[in-house]
């Protein structure tokens, strides 16, 4: 069993190693954002939700459209006595049969609720789009950061490899101690592990970015290195005093409360709940108006009469009274059951009032109270959201400020560390310092470069997050 698992693992490793990466593709940040939006399923779902809400509005308007139909029927009947005894059946054709029933309060408030739901759906599209943009920017700069980290590790391992060779030769000649030799070996081995981790981070970052833009995870992507560059004006425009920072934060919070889609969503959700409550209450506050009408034709099927008509004038046995009575009854029968097809139309207009809904036990009262309760819940949601917006903007600004300070300090620190490493290499070759000091200088350079690249990443990501927190696509920090 263990042998099979080992073989399976080996086959999987060989298979993955044999998968070729596609040709490198240089891609800009703008293109990444565009592709991420186009290939984001949550964004597509929110677009469909807008279409759904649009048809909900149309459905509300449909309450003004009457129910129209064409009806065809045949009735078969029988009776022992009376007028119906002479009728076997009836054909009815309603060419147009229409009816509309409308409660004005229900219609108006249902329409308003559907419109507010549509606005909520539209702003959800903005929210999903903003989140997608930030995630795409984070992934893009994460890949740049990982690539820079891997490049630094490769440069470092070359330096440590050269150092190990030098120390090994010196150790064999008795110039360096065994401790120096072991330290050089340990430093080189540790850096190899760091390089493997850095390469894995770069592959993971590339796979994440590929997934977001709709590519296969093995597609090779080369982000634009110039995207890491920072405009000095963006950093120098940050206020340096506490009053200026407070004024900027207040201004950004004000912008957020005007532009954030979540603010609009909460407001419109509250209005929608109020409209639904009013629609439920309209059942007993407003009468329902109705209009119905029809136009069609009908035909009565008369049964064969078993009685013999009395003799008419000039015939033997003529009885004027019996004859007149027979004629009168025939006329009455023709009026109630005319022969042939007969056209007819009708229109009815009226109103009904559901006074039974005045009782608190009616379900309309419960629906109204549920909607009112939901509307009050949105007030607490809004209060919590405003608090979170303030914290989000403050954290984003502080992160942006820290990254700005770090960039300014680490830019010069990298140059200092590079110069220190050059001096350490010269002194090491001249025997002034031991191998430990040389390794320390190399580590300090890697640390300085890592902090500098990390600060560039933090600045770009913080700016994107701050834009989202404010609720606009771009906000110049000034």
XYZ file of C-alpha atoms in Angstrom:
478
model
C 0.000 0.000 0.000
C 2.813 2.390 0.896
C 4.603 1.482 -2.329
C 1.468 2.310 -4.369
C 1.033 5.664 -2.669
C 4.694 6.488 -3.290
C 4.386 5.620 -6.968
C 1.194 7.659 -7.290
C 2.849 10.679 -5.693
C 5.821 10.330 -8.012
C 3.583 10.129 -11.096
C 1.626 13.231 -10.014
C 4.860 15.133 -9.413
C 6.206 14.171 -12.836
C 2.891 15.084 -14.490
C 2.752 18.523 -12.889
C 6.386 19.153 -13.698
C 5.744 18.219 -17.327
C 2.939 20.787 -17.765
C 4.445 23.594 -19.817
C 3.741 27.204 -18.972
C 2.290 29.294 -21.743
C 4.337 32.016 -23.328
C 4.890 35.065 -21.150
C 2.261 37.746 -21.442
C 3.012 41.279 -20.316
C -0.143 42.744 -18.884
C -0.951 46.184 -17.503
C -2.868 46.926 -14.328
C -5.702 48.535 -16.288
C -6.070 45.395 -18.407
C -6.071 43.199 -15.309
C -8.868 45.240 -13.761
C -10.909 45.059 -16.973
C -10.503 41.294 -17.298
C -11.203 40.721 -13.604
C -14.529 42.549 -13.897
C -15.475 40.741 -17.101
C -14.724 37.302 -15.639
C -16.109 37.808 -12.139
C -19.176 35.609 -11.638
C -20.407 37.657 -8.694
C -20.400 40.724 -10.937
C -22.328 38.856 -13.639
C -24.811 37.674 -11.017
C -25.351 41.236 -9.799
C -26.013 42.356 -13.391
C -28.663 39.641 -13.736
C -30.145 40.729 -10.412
C -30.584 44.235 -11.859
C -32.469 42.749 -14.809
C -34.601 40.740 -12.407
C -35.450 43.850 -10.376
C -36.290 45.745 -13.567
C -38.905 43.120 -14.407
C -40.201 43.340 -10.846
C -40.976 47.003 -11.543
C -42.716 45.999 -14.764
C -44.670 43.406 -12.811
C -45.935 46.132 -10.477
C -47.069 48.231 -13.435
C -48.850 45.123 -14.694
C -51.430 45.570 -11.927
C -52.978 48.243 -14.185
C -53.414 45.782 -17.048
C -56.766 43.951 -17.102
C -57.204 40.220 -17.343
C -58.354 39.558 -20.907
C -59.599 36.243 -22.237
C -61.793 34.520 -24.805
C -64.208 31.904 -23.416
C -66.120 29.174 -25.242
C -68.577 26.868 -23.475
C -71.464 24.472 -24.096
C -74.087 23.676 -21.458
C -76.349 20.614 -21.549
C -79.431 20.651 -19.296
C -82.867 19.136 -18.659
C -85.950 19.837 -16.510
C -89.318 18.172 -15.905
C -91.371 21.390 -15.961
C -91.137 25.121 -16.486
C -89.314 27.103 -19.134
C -86.141 25.034 -18.742
C -88.065 21.953 -19.792
C -88.084 23.345 -23.329
C -84.287 23.993 -23.375
C -81.788 21.202 -23.987
C -78.579 23.269 -23.920
C -76.760 26.491 -24.711
C -73.689 27.608 -26.649
C -71.774 30.584 -25.230
C -68.883 32.399 -26.893
C -67.248 35.371 -25.167
C -65.020 37.027 -27.742
C -63.699 39.502 -25.152
C -63.932 38.907 -21.453
C -62.012 41.436 -19.315
C -61.663 42.260 -15.656
C -59.439 44.476 -13.513
C -59.386 44.878 -9.746
C -57.146 47.522 -8.221
C -56.447 48.753 -4.730
C -54.833 52.197 -5.251
C -52.794 52.019 -2.056
C -51.503 48.534 -2.760
C -50.564 49.474 -6.323
C -48.699 52.678 -5.465
C -46.711 51.277 -2.541
C -45.888 48.022 -4.331
C -44.591 50.036 -7.284
C -42.437 52.208 -5.008
C -41.053 49.134 -3.238
C -40.064 47.536 -6.554
C -38.360 50.759 -7.677
C -36.352 50.939 -4.455
C -35.402 47.268 -4.847
C -34.145 48.091 -8.335
C -31.945 50.889 -6.948
C -30.596 48.482 -4.313
C -29.690 45.997 -7.062
C -27.960 48.689 -9.139
C -25.809 49.757 -6.201
C -24.950 46.153 -5.459
C -23.353 46.100 -8.916
C -21.199 49.069 -7.856
C -20.264 47.335 -4.612
C -19.272 44.076 -6.308
C -17.336 45.993 -8.951
C -15.415 47.961 -6.320
C -14.529 44.805 -4.396
C -13.413 43.120 -7.619
C -11.187 46.053 -8.553
C -9.459 46.052 -5.156
C -8.889 42.288 -5.242
C -7.452 42.549 -8.764
C -5.090 45.364 -7.707
C -4.012 43.419 -4.623
C -3.273 40.320 -6.702
C -1.430 42.327 -9.342
C 0.890 44.001 -6.848
C 1.243 40.781 -4.889
C 2.650 39.124 -8.017
C 5.026 42.037 -8.561
C 6.097 41.824 -4.925
C 6.645 38.063 -5.135
C 8.636 38.376 -8.356
C 10.853 41.062 -6.826
C 11.336 38.908 -3.736
C 12.344 35.904 -5.832
C 14.766 38.029 -7.870
C 16.398 39.321 -4.682
C 16.758 35.787 -3.350
C 18.385 34.660 -6.591
C 20.852 37.532 -6.403
C 21.535 36.759 -2.764
C 22.098 33.070 -3.351
C 24.606 33.847 -6.099
C 26.513 36.047 -3.664
C 26.380 33.398 -0.922
C 27.430 30.709 -3.371
C 30.451 32.780 -4.358
C 31.143 33.382 -0.687
C 30.924 29.657 0.076
C 33.414 28.861 -2.682
C 35.824 31.489 -1.366
C 35.507 30.269 2.230
C 35.882 26.638 1.139
C 39.147 27.406 -0.667
C 40.346 29.441 2.306
C 39.374 26.671 4.731
C 41.275 24.092 2.740
C 44.312 26.360 2.814
C 43.945 27.009 6.530
C 43.032 30.693 6.103
C 39.486 30.341 7.505
C 38.388 28.384 10.511
C 35.960 25.497 10.418
C 33.394 27.749 12.088
C 33.623 30.204 9.179
C 33.233 27.317 6.754
C 30.156 25.922 8.556
C 28.554 29.371 8.794
C 28.989 29.881 5.054
C 27.396 26.496 4.374
C 24.449 27.192 6.678
C 23.865 30.645 5.155
C 23.919 29.198 1.624
C 21.521 26.356 2.529
C 19.139 28.694 4.321
C 19.056 31.001 1.331
C 18.242 28.064 -0.982
C 15.189 27.322 1.148
C 14.223 31.012 1.083
C 14.547 30.997 -2.723
C 12.263 27.963 -3.022
C 9.681 29.673 -0.812
C 9.960 32.888 -2.833
C 9.469 31.008 -6.109
C 6.446 29.220 -4.663
C 4.980 32.528 -3.532
C 5.428 33.912 -7.048
C 3.725 30.877 -8.622
C 0.864 31.097 -6.128
C 0.429 34.827 -6.782
C 0.441 34.237 -10.553
C -2.161 31.465 -10.250
C -4.382 33.705 -8.125
C -4.170 36.534 -10.658
C -4.857 34.139 -13.536
C -7.986 32.837 -11.826
C -9.269 36.350 -11.295
C -8.857 37.371 -14.942
C -10.283 34.132 -16.301
C -7.053 32.412 -17.387
C -5.748 28.947 -16.714
C -3.468 28.930 -13.671
C -0.452 27.934 -15.791
C -0.531 30.994 -18.062
C 2.667 32.967 -17.585
C 1.985 36.588 -16.666
C 4.511 39.419 -16.528
C 3.115 42.481 -14.739
C 4.403 45.877 -15.758
C 7.242 46.724 -13.317
C 6.590 50.448 -13.769
C 3.259 49.937 -11.972
C 5.240 49.898 -8.728
C 6.577 53.385 -9.326
C 5.210 56.084 -7.045
C 4.601 59.647 -8.093
C 6.485 61.810 -5.548
C 3.618 64.308 -5.670
C 1.274 61.668 -4.241
C 3.452 61.253 -1.171
C 4.300 64.918 -0.666
C 0.604 65.857 -0.879
C -0.206 64.075 2.388
C -0.744 66.577 5.220
C 2.038 66.710 7.778
C 0.135 68.220 10.725
C -2.654 66.689 12.843
C -5.186 69.389 11.931
C -4.617 68.786 8.228
C -4.962 65.031 8.702
C -8.182 65.460 10.643
C -9.602 67.736 7.967
C -8.682 65.256 5.238
C -10.253 62.342 7.143
C -13.460 64.312 7.724
C -13.616 65.192 4.029
C -13.076 61.566 2.993
C -15.725 60.328 5.421
C -18.158 62.872 3.996
C -17.377 61.658 0.471
C -17.907 58.056 1.582
C -21.316 58.768 3.079
C -22.353 60.357 -0.227
C -20.874 57.862 -2.644
C -20.644 54.473 -0.956
C -23.134 52.086 -2.594
C -23.802 50.431 0.761
C -25.166 53.716 2.148
C -27.601 53.999 -0.746
C -28.523 50.331 -0.380
C -29.370 50.670 3.305
C -31.409 53.843 2.701
C -33.376 52.334 -0.164
C -33.865 49.070 1.709
C -35.451 51.015 4.539
C -37.734 52.858 2.111
C -38.632 49.572 0.445
C -39.642 48.028 3.784
C -41.764 51.080 4.587
C -43.466 50.785 1.188
C -44.206 47.102 1.760
C -45.705 47.942 5.144
C -47.885 50.636 3.559
C -48.989 48.180 0.858
C -50.083 45.691 3.527
C -51.980 48.416 5.421
C -53.660 49.639 2.227
C -55.791 46.475 2.217
C -57.987 47.950 4.949
C -57.279 51.656 4.361
C -58.351 51.726 0.705
C -61.295 50.191 -1.170
C -60.606 47.955 -4.139
C -62.014 49.240 -7.418
C -63.071 46.834 -10.136
C -64.276 46.973 -13.724
C -65.416 43.983 -15.748
C -66.977 43.574 -19.157
C -67.623 41.117 -21.919
C -68.793 40.874 -25.500
C -69.947 37.680 -27.176
C -72.727 35.622 -28.647
C -74.879 32.699 -27.518
C -77.316 30.192 -28.933
C -80.062 28.259 -27.106
C -80.865 24.706 -28.139
C -84.642 24.223 -27.699
C -86.194 20.791 -27.228
C -88.891 19.522 -29.525
C -92.295 20.470 -28.152
C -94.605 17.531 -27.383
C -97.736 19.687 -27.295
C -99.900 20.297 -30.393
C -100.567 23.949 -31.201
C -104.288 24.873 -31.077
C -106.204 25.447 -34.350
C -105.708 28.867 -35.847
C -108.300 31.230 -37.278
C -110.418 29.592 -40.004
C -109.497 26.069 -38.861
C -112.033 23.693 -37.347
C -112.129 23.890 -33.561
C -110.625 27.381 -33.451
C -110.711 28.839 -29.928
C -109.620 32.508 -29.858
C -108.672 32.445 -26.150
C -106.635 29.244 -26.380
C -104.986 30.461 -29.538
C -104.054 33.850 -28.006
C -102.692 32.131 -24.895
C -100.561 29.847 -27.045
C -99.151 32.808 -28.966
C -98.377 34.636 -25.741
C -96.533 31.652 -24.295
C -94.588 31.169 -27.510
C -93.512 34.817 -27.354
C -92.438 34.444 -23.747
C -90.428 31.319 -24.613
C -88.796 33.124 -27.550
C -87.822 35.968 -25.210
C -86.203 33.664 -22.673
C -84.770 31.198 -25.178
C -84.449 32.962 -28.537
C -83.588 30.941 -31.577
C -80.341 31.456 -33.512
C -77.170 33.287 -32.431
C -77.653 36.385 -30.293
C -74.921 38.964 -29.591
C -74.641 40.508 -26.105
C -72.307 42.753 -24.092
C -72.017 43.897 -20.479
C -69.950 46.300 -18.344
C -69.804 46.350 -14.539
C -68.127 49.003 -12.382
C -67.911 48.916 -8.619
C -65.850 48.888 -5.448
C -65.385 46.590 -2.490
C -64.049 47.245 0.969
C -62.471 44.518 3.089
C -63.755 45.693 6.427
C -62.811 42.352 7.916
C -59.160 43.370 7.558
C -59.685 46.005 10.251
C -59.320 43.205 12.775
C -55.789 42.838 14.189
C -56.146 39.115 13.552
C -56.068 39.671 9.785
C -52.772 38.627 8.150
C -52.301 42.087 6.604
C -51.587 43.562 10.052
C -48.856 40.980 10.700
C -47.249 41.653 7.300
C -47.240 45.393 7.942
C -45.630 44.989 11.378
C -42.977 42.647 9.950
C -42.021 45.230 7.337
C -41.959 48.049 9.907
C -39.653 45.963 12.100
C -37.347 45.302 9.136
C -37.279 49.030 8.396
C -36.197 49.799 11.962
C -33.434 47.203 11.701
C -31.892 49.126 8.811
C -31.409 52.120 11.118
C -29.084 50.041 13.296
C -27.338 48.716 10.192
C -26.723 52.261 9.004
C -25.308 53.298 12.371
C -22.905 50.339 12.408
C -21.910 50.936 8.800
C -21.047 54.593 9.433
C -18.823 53.552 12.340
C -17.100 50.943 10.172
C -16.588 53.468 7.368
C -14.825 55.837 9.740
C -12.538 53.067 10.959
C -11.931 51.780 7.425
C -10.946 55.220 6.144
C -8.722 55.930 9.129
C -6.967 52.553 8.800
C -6.538 53.054 5.063
C -5.099 56.527 5.538
C -2.723 55.423 8.292
C -1.576 52.517 6.138
C -1.016 54.893 3.232
C 0.885 57.314 5.450
C 3.053 54.555 6.943
C 3.869 53.217 3.494
C 4.753 56.711 2.302
C 7.157 57.253 5.203
C 8.616 53.777 4.718
C 9.239 54.402 1.011
C 11.071 57.627 1.747
C 13.263 56.051 4.401
C 13.888 52.681 2.753
C 14.800 54.181 -0.628
C 17.917 55.711 0.914
C 18.408 52.722 3.197
C 18.735 50.373 0.210
C 21.522 52.509 -1.231
C 23.271 52.525 2.129
C 22.960 48.740 2.464
C 24.317 48.236 -1.063
C 27.325 50.404 -0.265
C 27.819 48.563 3.034
C 27.837 45.203 1.243
C 30.443 46.424 -1.255
C 32.650 47.627 1.621
C 32.130 44.320 3.459
C 33.135 42.298 0.387
C 36.334 44.356 -0.023
C 37.215 44.093 3.655
C 36.484 40.378 3.683
C 38.789 39.763 0.725
C 41.498 41.803 2.430
C 41.054 39.850 5.657
C 39.842 42.824 7.691
C 36.516 41.238 8.679
C 35.430 37.645 9.048
C 32.757 35.784 7.100
C 30.093 36.507 9.715
C 30.196 40.249 9.080
C 29.956 39.647 5.339
C 26.884 37.471 5.743
C 25.328 40.082 8.044
C 25.868 42.769 5.396
C 24.171 40.578 2.801
C 21.210 39.919 5.126
C 20.878 43.637 5.842
C 20.723 44.403 2.135
C 18.034 41.774 1.567
C 16.073 43.159 4.509
C 16.330 46.738 3.232
C 15.225 45.767 -0.276
C 12.365 43.632 1.074
C 11.104 46.467 3.246
C 11.316 48.889 0.332
C 9.397 46.642 -2.064
C 6.875 45.862 0.675
C 6.329 49.581 1.290
C 5.695 50.129 -2.432
C 3.148 47.301 -2.352
C 1.511 48.670 0.801
C 1.233 52.153 -0.706
C -0.424 51.001 -3.930
C -2.809 48.604 -2.172
C -3.655 51.156 0.536
C -4.523 53.708 -2.127
C -6.847 51.222 -3.858
C -8.490 50.256 -0.560
C -8.915 53.912 0.368
C -10.594 54.620 -2.958
C -13.047 51.806 -2.307
C -13.664 53.023 1.241
C -14.550 56.469 -0.088
C -16.784 55.001 -2.779
C -15.216 56.530 -5.877
C -13.098 55.048 -8.665
C -10.240 57.451 -8.058
C -9.609 59.863 -5.200
C -6.495 62.051 -5.331
C -5.015 62.213 -1.826
C -4.363 65.903 -1.332
